[in-house]
PDB file of C-alpha atoms in Angstrom:
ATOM      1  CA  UNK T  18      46.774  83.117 139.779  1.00 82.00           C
ATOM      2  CA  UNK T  19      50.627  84.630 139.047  1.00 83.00           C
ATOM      3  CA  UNK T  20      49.304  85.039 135.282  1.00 83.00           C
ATOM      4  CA  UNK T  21      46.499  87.191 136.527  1.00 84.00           C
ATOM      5  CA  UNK T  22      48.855  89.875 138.517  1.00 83.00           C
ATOM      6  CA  UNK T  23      50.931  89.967 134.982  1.00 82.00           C
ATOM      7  CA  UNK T  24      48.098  90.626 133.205  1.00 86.00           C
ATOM      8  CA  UNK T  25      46.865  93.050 135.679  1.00 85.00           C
ATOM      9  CA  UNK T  26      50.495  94.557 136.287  1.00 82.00           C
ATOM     10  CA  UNK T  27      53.027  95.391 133.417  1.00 84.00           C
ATOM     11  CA  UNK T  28      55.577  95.326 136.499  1.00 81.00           C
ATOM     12  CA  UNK T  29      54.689  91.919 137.064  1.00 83.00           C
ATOM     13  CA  UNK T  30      55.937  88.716 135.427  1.00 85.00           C
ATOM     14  CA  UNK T  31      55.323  85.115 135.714  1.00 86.00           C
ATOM     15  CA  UNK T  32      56.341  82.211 134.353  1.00 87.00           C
ATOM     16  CA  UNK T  33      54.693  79.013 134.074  1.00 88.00           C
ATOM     17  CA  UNK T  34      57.187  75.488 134.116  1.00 89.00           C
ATOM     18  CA  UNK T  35      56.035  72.304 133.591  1.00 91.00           C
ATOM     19  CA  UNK T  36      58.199  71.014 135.922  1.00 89.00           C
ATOM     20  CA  UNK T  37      57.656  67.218 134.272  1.00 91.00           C
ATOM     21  CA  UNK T  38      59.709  68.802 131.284  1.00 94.00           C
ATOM     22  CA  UNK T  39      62.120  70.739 132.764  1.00 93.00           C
ATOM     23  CA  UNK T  40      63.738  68.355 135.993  1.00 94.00           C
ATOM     24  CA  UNK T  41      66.310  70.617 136.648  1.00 94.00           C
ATOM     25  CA  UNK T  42      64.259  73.862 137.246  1.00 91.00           C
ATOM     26  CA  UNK T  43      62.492  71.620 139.649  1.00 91.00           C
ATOM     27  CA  UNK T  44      65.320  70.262 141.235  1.00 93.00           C
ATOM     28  CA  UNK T  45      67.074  73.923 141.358  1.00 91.00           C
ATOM     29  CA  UNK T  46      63.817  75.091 142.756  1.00 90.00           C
ATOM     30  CA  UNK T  47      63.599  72.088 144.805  1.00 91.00           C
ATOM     31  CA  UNK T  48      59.812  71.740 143.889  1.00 91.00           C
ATOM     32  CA  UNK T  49      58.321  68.633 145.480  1.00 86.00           C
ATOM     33  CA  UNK T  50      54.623  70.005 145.379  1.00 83.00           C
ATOM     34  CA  UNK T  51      52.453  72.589 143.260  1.00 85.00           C
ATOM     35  CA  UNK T  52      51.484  74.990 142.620  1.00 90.00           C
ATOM     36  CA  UNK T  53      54.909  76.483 143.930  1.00 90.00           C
ATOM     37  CA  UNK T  54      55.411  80.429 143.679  1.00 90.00           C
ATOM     38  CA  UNK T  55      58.906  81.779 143.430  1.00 89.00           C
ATOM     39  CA  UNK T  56      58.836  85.434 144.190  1.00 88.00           C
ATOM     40  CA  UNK T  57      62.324  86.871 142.695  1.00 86.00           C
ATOM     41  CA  UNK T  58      64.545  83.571 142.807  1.00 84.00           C
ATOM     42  CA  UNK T  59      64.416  84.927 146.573  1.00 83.00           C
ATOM     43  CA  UNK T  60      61.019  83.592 148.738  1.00 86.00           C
ATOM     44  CA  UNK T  61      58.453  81.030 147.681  1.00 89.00           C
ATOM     45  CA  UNK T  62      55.064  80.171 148.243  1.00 89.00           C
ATOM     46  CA  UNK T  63      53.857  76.519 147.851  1.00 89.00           C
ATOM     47  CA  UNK T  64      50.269  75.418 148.110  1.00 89.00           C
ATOM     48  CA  UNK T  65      47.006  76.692 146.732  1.00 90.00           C
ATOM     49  CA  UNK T  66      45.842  80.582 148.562  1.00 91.00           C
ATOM     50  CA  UNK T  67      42.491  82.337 148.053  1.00 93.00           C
ATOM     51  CA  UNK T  68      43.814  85.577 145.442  1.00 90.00           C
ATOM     52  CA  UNK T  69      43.759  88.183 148.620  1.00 92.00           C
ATOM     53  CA  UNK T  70      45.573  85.850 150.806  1.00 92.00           C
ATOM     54  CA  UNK T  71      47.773  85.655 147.410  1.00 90.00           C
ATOM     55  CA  UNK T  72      48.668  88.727 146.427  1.00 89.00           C
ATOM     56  CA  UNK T  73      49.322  89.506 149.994  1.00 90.00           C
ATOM     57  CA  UNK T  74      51.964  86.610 150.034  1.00 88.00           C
ATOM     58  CA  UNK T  75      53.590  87.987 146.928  1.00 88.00           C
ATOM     59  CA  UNK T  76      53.501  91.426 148.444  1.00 87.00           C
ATOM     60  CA  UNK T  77      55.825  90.281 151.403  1.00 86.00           C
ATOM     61  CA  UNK T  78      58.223  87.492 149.059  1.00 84.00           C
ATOM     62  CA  UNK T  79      58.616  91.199 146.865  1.00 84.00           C
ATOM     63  CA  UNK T  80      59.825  93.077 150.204  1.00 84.00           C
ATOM     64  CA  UNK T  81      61.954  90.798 151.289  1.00 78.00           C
ATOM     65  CA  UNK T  82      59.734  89.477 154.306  1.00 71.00           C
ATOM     66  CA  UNK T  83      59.009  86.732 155.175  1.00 64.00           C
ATOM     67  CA  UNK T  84      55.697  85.296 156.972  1.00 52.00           C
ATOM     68  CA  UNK T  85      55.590  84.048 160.387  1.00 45.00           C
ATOM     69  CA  UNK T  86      54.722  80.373 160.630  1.00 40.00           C
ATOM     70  CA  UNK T  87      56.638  77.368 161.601  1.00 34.00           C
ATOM     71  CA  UNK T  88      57.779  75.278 158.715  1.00 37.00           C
ATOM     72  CA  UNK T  89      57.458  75.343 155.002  1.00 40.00           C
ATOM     73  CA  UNK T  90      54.604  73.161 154.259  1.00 42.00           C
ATOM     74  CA  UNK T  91      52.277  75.929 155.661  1.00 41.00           C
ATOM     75  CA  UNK T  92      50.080  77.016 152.806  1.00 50.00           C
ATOM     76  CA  UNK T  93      51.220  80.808 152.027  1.00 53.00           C
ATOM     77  CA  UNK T  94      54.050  80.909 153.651  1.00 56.00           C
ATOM     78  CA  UNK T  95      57.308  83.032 151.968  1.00 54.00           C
ATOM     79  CA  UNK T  96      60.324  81.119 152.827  1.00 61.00           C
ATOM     80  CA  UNK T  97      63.762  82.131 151.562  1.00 63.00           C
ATOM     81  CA  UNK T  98      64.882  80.120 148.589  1.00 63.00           C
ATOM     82  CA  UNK T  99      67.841  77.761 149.029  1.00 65.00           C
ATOM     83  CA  UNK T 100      70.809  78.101 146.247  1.00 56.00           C
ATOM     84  CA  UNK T 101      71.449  74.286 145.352  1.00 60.00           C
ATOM     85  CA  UNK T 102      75.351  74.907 146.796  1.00 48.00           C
TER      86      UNK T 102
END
């Protein structure tokens, strides 16, 4: 669904990884399930979101907020990204 917004957004740009091929994006990323959404090497998203619920999700990683929820594996939610120390 990212590859929709940057073809519906010239401000918007996404990049799909294979994360099979590339272990150490994964591992920087710490991606242990798909599809996984990194919104500005800042928030994330991980797990599968109807596109409103989406693009909404996005919306908040971009400004910095992040959604209310208690832990990471909830579908949707933007979580700050970790820097592997």
């Amino acid at each position: 669904m990212a590859a929709h917004l940057a073809i519906a957004s010239p401000r918007v740009r996404t990049d799909v990884v294979e994360v099979s091929e590339f272990p150490e994006l994964a591992q920087r990323y710490n991606v242990y399930a798909v599809p996984k959404t990194v919104v500005n090497d800042a928030y994330e998203i991980v797990g599968a979101l109807p596109e409103r619920q989406f693009v909404e999700a996005v919306l908040r990683g971009a400004e910095g907020q992040e959604t209310e929820g208690e832990g990471s594996d909830i579908a949707g939610e933007t979580t700050p990204v970790e820097p592997d120390g």
